[in-house]
XYZ file of N, CA and C in Angstrom:
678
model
N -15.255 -16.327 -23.217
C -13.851 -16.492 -23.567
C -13.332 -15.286 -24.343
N -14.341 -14.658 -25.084
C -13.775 -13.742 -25.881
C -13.371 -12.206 -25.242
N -14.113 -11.850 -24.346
C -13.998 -10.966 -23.410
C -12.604 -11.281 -22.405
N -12.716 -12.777 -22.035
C -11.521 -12.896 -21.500
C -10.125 -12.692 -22.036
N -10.371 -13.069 -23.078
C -9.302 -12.548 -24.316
C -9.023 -10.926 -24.500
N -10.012 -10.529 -24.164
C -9.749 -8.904 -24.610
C -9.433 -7.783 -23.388
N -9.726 -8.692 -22.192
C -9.026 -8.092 -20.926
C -7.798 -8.339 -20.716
N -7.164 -9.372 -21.255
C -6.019 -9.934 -20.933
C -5.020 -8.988 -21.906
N -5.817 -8.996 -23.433
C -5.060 -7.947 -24.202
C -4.367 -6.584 -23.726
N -5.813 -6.104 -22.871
C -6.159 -4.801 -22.141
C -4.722 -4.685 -21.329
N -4.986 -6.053 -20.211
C -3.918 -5.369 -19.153
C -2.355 -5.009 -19.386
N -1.990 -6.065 -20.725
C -0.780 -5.784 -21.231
C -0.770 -4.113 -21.491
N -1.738 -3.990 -22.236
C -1.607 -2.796 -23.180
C -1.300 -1.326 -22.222
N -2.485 -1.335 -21.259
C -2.326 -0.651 -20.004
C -1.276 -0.673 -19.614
N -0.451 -1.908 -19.484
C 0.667 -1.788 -18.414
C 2.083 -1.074 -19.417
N 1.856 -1.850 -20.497
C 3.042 -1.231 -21.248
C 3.355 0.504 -21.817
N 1.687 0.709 -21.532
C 2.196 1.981 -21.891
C 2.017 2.950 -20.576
N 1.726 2.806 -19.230
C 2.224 3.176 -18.390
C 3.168 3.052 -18.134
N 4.177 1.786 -18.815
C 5.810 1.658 -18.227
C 6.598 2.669 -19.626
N 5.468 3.135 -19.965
C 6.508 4.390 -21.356
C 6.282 5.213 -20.939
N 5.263 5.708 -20.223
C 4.898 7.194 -19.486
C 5.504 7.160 -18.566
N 5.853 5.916 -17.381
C 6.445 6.599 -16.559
C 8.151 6.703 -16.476
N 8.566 5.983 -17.799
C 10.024 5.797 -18.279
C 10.279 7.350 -18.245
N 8.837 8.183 -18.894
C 9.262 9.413 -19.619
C 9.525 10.385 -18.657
N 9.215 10.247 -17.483
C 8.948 10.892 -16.702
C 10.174 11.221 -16.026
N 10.720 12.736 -15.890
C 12.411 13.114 -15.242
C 12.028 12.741 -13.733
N 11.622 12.782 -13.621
C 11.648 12.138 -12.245
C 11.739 10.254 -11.955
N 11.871 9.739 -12.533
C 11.782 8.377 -12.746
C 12.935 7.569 -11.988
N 13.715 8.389 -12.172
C 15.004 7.520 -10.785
C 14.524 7.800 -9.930
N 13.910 8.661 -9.020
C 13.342 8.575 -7.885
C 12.017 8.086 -7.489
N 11.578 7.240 -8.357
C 10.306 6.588 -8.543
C 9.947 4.952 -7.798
N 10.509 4.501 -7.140
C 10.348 3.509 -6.202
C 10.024 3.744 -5.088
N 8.520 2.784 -4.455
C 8.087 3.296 -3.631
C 8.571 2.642 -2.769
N 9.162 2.517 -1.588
C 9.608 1.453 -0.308
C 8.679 1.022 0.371
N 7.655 1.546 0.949
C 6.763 0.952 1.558
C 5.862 -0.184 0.292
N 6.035 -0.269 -0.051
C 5.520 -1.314 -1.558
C 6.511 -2.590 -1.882
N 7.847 -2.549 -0.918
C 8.791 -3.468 -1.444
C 9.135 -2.991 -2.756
N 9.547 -1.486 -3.160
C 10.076 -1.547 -4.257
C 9.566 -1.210 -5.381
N 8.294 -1.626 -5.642
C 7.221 -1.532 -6.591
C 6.973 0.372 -6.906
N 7.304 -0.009 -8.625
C 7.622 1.308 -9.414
C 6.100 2.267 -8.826
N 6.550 3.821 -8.529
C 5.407 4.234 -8.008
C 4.899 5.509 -8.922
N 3.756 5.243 -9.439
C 2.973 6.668 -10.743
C 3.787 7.827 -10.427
N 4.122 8.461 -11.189
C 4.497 9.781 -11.390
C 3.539 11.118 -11.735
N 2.768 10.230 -12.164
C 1.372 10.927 -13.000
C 0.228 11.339 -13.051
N -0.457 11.943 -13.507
C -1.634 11.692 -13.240
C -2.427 10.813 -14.881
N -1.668 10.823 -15.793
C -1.974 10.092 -16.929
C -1.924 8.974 -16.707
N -0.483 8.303 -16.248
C 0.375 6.875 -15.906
C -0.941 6.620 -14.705
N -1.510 7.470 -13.504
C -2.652 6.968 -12.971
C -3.523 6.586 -13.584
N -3.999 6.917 -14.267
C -5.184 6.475 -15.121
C -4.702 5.435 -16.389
N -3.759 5.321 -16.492
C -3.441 3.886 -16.869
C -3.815 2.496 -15.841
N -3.104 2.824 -15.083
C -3.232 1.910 -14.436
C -4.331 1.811 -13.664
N -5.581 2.838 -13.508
C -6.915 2.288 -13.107
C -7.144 1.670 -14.352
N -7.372 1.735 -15.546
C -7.520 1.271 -16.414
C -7.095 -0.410 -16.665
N -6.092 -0.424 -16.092
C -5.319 -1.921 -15.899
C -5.657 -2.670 -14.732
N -6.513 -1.750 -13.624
C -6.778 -2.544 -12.552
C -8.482 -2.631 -12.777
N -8.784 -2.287 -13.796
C -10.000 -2.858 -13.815
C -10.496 -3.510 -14.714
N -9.214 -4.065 -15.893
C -9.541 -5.342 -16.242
C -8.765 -6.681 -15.536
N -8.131 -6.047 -14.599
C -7.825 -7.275 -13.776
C -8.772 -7.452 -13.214
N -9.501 -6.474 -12.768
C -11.066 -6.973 -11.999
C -12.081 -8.010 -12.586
N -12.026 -7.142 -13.958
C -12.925 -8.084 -14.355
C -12.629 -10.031 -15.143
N -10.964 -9.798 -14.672
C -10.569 -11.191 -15.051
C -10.465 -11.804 -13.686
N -11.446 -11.570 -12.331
C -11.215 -11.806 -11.522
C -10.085 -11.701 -10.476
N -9.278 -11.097 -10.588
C -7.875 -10.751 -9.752
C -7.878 -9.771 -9.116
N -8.826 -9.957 -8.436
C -8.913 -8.928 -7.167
C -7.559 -8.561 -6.306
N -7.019 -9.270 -6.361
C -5.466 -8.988 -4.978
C -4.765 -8.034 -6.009
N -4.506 -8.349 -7.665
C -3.461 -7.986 -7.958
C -4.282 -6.451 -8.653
N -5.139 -6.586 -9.149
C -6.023 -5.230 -9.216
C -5.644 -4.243 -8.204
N -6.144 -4.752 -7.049
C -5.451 -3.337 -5.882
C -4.546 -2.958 -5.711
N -3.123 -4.224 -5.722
C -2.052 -4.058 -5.569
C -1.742 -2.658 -7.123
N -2.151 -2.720 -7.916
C -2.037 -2.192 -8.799
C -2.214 -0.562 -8.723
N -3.616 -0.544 -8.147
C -3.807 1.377 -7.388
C -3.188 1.414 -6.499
N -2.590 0.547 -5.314
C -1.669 0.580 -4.558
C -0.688 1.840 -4.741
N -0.012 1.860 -6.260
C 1.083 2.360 -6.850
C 0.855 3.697 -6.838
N -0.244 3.869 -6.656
C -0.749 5.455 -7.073
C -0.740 6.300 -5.903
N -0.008 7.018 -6.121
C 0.238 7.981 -4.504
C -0.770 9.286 -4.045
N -1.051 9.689 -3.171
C -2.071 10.387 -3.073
C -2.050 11.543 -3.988
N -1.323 12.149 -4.322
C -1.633 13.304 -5.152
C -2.393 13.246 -6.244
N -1.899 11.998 -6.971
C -2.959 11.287 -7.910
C -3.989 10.223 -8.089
N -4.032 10.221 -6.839
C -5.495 9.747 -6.591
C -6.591 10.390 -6.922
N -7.990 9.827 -8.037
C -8.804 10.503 -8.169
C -10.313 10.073 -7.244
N -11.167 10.268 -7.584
C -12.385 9.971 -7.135
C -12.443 8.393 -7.392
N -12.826 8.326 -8.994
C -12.833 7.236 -9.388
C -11.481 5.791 -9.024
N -10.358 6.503 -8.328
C -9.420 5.514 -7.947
C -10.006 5.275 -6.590
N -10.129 6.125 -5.966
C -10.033 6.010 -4.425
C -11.668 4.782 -4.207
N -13.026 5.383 -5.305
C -13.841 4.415 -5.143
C -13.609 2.888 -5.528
N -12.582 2.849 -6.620
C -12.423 1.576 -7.192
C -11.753 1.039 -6.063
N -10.768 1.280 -5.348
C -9.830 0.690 -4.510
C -10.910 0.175 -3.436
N -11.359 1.235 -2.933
C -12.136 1.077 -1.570
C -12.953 -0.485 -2.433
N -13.570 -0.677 -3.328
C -14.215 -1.696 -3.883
C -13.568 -2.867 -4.056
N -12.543 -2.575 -4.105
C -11.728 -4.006 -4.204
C -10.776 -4.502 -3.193
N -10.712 -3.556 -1.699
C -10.579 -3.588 -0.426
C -12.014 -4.593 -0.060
N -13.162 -3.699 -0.513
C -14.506 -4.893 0.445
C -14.378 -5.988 -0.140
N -14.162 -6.220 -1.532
C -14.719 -7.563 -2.268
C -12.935 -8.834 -1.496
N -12.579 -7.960 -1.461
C -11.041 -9.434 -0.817
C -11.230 -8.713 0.979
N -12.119 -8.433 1.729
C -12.211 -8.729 2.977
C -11.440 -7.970 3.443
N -10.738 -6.827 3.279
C -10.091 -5.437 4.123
C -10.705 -4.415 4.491
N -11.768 -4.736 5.509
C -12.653 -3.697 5.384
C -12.316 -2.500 5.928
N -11.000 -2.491 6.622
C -10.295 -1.242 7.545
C -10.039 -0.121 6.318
N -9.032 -0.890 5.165
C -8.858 -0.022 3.967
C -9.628 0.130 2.891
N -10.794 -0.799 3.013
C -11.975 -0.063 2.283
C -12.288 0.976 2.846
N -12.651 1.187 4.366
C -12.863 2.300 4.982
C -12.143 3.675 4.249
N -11.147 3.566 4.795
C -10.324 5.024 4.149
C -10.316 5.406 2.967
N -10.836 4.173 1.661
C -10.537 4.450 0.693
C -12.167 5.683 -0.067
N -12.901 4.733 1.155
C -14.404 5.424 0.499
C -14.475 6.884 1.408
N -13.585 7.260 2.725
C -13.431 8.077 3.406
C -12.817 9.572 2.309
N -11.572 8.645 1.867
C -11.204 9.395 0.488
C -12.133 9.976 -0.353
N -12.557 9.094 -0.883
C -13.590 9.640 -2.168
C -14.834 10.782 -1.631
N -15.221 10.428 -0.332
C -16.134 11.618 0.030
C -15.525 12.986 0.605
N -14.201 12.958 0.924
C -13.270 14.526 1.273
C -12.934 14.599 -0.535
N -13.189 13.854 -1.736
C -13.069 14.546 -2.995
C -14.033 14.913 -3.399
N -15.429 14.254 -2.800
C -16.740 14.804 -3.887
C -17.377 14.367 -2.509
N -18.415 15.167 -1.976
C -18.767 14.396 -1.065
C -20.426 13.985 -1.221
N -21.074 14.570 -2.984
C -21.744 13.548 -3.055
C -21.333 12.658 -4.103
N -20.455 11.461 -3.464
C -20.510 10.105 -4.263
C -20.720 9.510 -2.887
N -22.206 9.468 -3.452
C -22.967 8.545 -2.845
C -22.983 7.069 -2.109
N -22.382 6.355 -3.601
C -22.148 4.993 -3.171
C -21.230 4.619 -2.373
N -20.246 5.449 -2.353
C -18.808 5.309 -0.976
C -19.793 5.815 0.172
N -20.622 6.828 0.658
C -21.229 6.883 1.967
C -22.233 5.685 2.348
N -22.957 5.226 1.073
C -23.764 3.758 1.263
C -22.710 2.789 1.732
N -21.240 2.663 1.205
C -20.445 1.892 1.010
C -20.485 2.056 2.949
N -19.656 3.385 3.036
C -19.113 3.503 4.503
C -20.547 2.559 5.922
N -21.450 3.216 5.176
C -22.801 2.432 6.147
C -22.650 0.961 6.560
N -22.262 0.265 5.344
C -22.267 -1.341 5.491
C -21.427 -1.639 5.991
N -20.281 -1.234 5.907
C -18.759 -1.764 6.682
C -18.867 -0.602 7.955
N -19.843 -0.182 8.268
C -19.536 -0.244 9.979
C -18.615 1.315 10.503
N -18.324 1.877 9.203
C -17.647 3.006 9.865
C -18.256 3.803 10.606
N -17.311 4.515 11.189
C -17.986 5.963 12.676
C -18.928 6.549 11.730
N -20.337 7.246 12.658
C -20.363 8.377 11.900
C -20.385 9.565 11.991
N -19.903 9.568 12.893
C -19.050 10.908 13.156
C -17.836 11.794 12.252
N -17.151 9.744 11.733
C -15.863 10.637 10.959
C -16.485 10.467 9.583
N -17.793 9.915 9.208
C -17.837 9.971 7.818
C -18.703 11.212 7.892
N -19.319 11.789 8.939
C -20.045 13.147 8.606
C -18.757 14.767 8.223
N -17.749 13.752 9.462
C -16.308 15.111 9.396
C -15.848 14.939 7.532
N -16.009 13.684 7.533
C -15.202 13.872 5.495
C -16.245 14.292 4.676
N -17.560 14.660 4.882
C -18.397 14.931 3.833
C -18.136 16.367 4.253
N -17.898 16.843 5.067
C -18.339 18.847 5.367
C -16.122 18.812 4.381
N -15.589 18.083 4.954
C -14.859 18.564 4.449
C -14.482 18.133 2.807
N -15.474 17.251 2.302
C -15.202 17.239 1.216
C -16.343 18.229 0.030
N -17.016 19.232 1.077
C -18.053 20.342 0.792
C -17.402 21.440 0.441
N -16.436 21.279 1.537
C -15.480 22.581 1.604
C -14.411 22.451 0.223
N -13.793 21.034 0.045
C -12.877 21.228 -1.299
C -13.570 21.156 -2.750
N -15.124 20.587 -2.335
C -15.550 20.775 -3.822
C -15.841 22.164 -4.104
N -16.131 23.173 -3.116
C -16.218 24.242 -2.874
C -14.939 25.699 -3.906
N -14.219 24.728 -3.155
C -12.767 25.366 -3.603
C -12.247 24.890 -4.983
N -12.723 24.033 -5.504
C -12.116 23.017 -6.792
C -13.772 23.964 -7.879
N -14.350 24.368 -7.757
C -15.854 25.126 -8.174
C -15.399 26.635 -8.555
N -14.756 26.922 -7.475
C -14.368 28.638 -7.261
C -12.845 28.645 -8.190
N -12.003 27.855 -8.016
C -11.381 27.793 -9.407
C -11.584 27.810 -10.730
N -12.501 26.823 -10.611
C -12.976 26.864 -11.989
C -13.831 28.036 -12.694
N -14.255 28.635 -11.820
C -14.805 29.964 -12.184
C -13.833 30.631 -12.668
N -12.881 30.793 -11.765
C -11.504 32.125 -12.137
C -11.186 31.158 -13.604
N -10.828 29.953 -13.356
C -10.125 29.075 -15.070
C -11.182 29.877 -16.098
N -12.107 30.225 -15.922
C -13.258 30.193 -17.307
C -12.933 31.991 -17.312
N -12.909 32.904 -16.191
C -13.059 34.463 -16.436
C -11.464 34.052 -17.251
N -10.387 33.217 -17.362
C -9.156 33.526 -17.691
C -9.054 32.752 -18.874
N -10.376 32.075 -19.377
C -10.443 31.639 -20.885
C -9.970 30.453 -20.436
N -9.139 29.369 -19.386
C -8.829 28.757 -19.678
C -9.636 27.545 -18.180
N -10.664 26.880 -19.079
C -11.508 26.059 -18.319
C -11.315 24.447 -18.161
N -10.007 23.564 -17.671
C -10.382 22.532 -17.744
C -11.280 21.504 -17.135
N -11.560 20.038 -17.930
C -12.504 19.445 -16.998
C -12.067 19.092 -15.839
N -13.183 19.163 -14.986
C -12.912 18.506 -13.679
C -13.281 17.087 -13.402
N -12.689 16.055 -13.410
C -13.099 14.669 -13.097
C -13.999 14.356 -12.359
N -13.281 15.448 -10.960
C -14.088 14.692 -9.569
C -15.073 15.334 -9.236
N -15.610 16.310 -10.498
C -17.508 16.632 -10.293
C -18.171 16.302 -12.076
N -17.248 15.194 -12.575
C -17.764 14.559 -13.598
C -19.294 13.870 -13.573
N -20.279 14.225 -14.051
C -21.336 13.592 -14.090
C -22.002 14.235 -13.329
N -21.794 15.297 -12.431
C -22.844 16.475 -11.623
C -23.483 17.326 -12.067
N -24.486 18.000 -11.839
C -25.392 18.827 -12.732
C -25.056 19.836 -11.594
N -24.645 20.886 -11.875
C -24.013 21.963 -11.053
C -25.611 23.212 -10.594
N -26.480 22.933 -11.826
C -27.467 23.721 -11.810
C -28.598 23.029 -11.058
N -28.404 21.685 -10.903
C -29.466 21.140 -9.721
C -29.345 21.438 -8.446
N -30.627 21.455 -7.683
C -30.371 21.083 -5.799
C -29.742 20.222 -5.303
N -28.717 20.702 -4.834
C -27.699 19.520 -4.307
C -28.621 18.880 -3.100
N -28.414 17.971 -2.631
C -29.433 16.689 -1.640
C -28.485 17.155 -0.490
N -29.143 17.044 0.570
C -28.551 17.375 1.407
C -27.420 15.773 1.956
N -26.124 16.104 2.582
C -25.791 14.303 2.127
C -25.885 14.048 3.425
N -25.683 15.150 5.032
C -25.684 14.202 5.670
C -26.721 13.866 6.171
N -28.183 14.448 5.940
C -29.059 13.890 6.050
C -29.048 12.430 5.216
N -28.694 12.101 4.459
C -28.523 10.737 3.826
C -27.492 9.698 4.298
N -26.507 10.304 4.988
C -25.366 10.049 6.090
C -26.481 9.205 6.924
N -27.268 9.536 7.505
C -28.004 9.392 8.385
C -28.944 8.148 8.169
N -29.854 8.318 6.886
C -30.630 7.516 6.701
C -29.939 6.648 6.106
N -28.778 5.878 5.755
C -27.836 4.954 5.179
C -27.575 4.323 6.330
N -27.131 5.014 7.187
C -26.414 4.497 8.534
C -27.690 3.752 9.483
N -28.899 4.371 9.315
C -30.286 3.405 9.590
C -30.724 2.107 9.154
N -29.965 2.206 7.542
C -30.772 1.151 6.926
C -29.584 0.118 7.038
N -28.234 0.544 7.563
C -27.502 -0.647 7.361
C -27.597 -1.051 9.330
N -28.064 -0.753 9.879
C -28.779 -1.220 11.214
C -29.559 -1.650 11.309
N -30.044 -2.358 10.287
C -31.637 -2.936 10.011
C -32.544 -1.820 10.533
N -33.112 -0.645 10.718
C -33.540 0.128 10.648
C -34.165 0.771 9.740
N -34.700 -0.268 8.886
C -35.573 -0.116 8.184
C -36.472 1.383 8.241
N -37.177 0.801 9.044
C -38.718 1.805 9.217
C -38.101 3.548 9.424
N -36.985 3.412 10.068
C -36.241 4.790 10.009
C -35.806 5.512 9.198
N -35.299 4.813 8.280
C -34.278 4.534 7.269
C -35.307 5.334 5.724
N -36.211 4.473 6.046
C -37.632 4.578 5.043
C -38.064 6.068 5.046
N -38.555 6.300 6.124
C -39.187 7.693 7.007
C -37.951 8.576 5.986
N -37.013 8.743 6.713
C -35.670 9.900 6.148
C -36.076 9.909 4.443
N -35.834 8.793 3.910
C -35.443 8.890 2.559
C -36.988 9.820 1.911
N -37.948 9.138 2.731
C -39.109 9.850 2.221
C -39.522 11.128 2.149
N -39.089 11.695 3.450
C -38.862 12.934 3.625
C -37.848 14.027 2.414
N -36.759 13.113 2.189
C -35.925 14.158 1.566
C -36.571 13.736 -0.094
N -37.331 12.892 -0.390
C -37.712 12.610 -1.687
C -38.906 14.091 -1.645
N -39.343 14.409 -0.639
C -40.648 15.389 -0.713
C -39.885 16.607 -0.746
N -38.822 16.649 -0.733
C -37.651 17.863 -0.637
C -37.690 18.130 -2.321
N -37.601 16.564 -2.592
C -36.193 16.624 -4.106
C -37.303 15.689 -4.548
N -38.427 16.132 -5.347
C -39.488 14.995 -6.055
C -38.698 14.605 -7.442
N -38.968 13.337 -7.575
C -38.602 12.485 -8.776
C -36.643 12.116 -9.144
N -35.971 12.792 -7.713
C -34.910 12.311 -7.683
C -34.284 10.445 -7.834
N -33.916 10.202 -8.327
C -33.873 8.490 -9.242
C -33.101 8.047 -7.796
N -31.589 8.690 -7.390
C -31.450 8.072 -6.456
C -32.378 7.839 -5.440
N -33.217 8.551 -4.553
C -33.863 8.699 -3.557
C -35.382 7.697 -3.737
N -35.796 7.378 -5.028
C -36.650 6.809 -5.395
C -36.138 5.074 -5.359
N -34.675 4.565 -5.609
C -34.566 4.003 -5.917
C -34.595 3.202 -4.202
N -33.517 3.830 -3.828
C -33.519 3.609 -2.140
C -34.688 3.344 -1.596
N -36.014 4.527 -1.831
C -37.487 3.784 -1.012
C -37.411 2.427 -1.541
N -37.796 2.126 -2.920
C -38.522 0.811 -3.593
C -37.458 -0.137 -2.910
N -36.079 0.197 -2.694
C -35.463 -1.254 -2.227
C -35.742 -1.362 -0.891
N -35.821 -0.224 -0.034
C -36.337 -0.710 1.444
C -37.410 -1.102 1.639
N -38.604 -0.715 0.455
C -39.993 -0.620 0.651
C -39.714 -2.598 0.461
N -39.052 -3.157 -0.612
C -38.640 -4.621 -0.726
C -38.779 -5.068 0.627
N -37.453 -4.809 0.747
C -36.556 -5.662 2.267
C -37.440 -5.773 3.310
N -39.023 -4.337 3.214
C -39.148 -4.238 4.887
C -40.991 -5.269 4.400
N -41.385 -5.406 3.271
C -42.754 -5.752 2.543
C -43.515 -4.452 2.595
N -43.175 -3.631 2.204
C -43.974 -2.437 2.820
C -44.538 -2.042 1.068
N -45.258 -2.419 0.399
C -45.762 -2.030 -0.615
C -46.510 -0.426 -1.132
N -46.540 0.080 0.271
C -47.370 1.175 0.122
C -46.330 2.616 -0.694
């Protein structure tokens, strides 16, 4: 109850002060989105992150419909990683699996290793053809979002980047669509295939946590103890 209490606090709080950010915003008369019926549309990229913020304690007060409807608002420019995965997540959990699709399609043309949107894409059935086309091209913009940031730092002025938040820039990147691959095995019941790949790229990348974690759960599913 008490948690429930403090999400409920949350979503007010979220919402009210996204409706001051985006009051503030000179652009604000032109801020209704039509395809939304109307519904006020972010201006921001702050007022975005309000309102992920607000759609994910609606999540966790169970309100899945109105949670999405909520990133709904957020127009692509300010869409981040972390929106596009949350959405796509709350597309699978209320049964849209078409716009879960695009949403986790999203998140891998922003980072194309977040992982759990290509695991994601495996289970719901997408091509993989077009989830191999959004990982090269989301190689190519992390590429370009990297090479900026170089010039930001020779020009003294370095900000963070969100959508390679939590990456170790100095590690071996995993190769992803080889993991494209072995995801798309294991959600074919393809176990024994599935197994083989991951093992292989673990002898690539020893003591990698993701790649370790993936054997032990297939090694589960298939009884394969060895």
């Amino acid at each position: 109850a008490f948690h429930t209490a403090q999400h409920r606090r949350a979503v007010s709080y979220y919402r009210q002060a996204a409706m001051r950010r985006h009051l503030s915003s000179s652009s604000s008369t032109s801020s209704y989105n039509a395809a939304s019926g109307g519904v006020l549309c972010v201006q921001s990229g702050e007022e975005a992150n309000l309102r992920l913020k607000e759609s994910r304690s609606l999540s966790h007060l169970g309100s899945v419909v109105e949670a999405a409807s909520v990133l709904e608002t957020v127009p692509g420019p300010f869409r981040t990683l972390a929106l596009c995965s949350d959405l796509g997540d709350l597309y699978a959990a209320s049964g849209r699996h078409s716009d879960a699709v695009n949403c986790y399609l999203d998140a891998v043309r922003w980072n194309p290793y977040a992982l759990e949107a290509v695991e994601m894409l495996a289970i719901l059935g997408a091509e993989r053809g077009e989830v191999a086309r959004a990982v090269e091209e989301g190689v190519k913009t992390r590429g370009r979002r990297q090479r900026q940031r170089r010039r930001n730092t020779v020009n003294g002025d370095a900000p963070a980047d969100e959508e390679d938040e939590g990456s170790d820039t100095s590690a071996p990147l995993l190769p992803v669509q080889d993991i494209v691959l072995a995801h798309f095995a294991s959600s074919r019941n393809q176990n024994a295939s599935a197994l083989t790949q991951f093992r292989k790229l673990a002898d690539k990348f020893p003591n990698n946590v993701y790649l370790l974690l993936k054997i032990a759960t297939l090694q589960l599913n298939s009884g394969d103890a060895s």
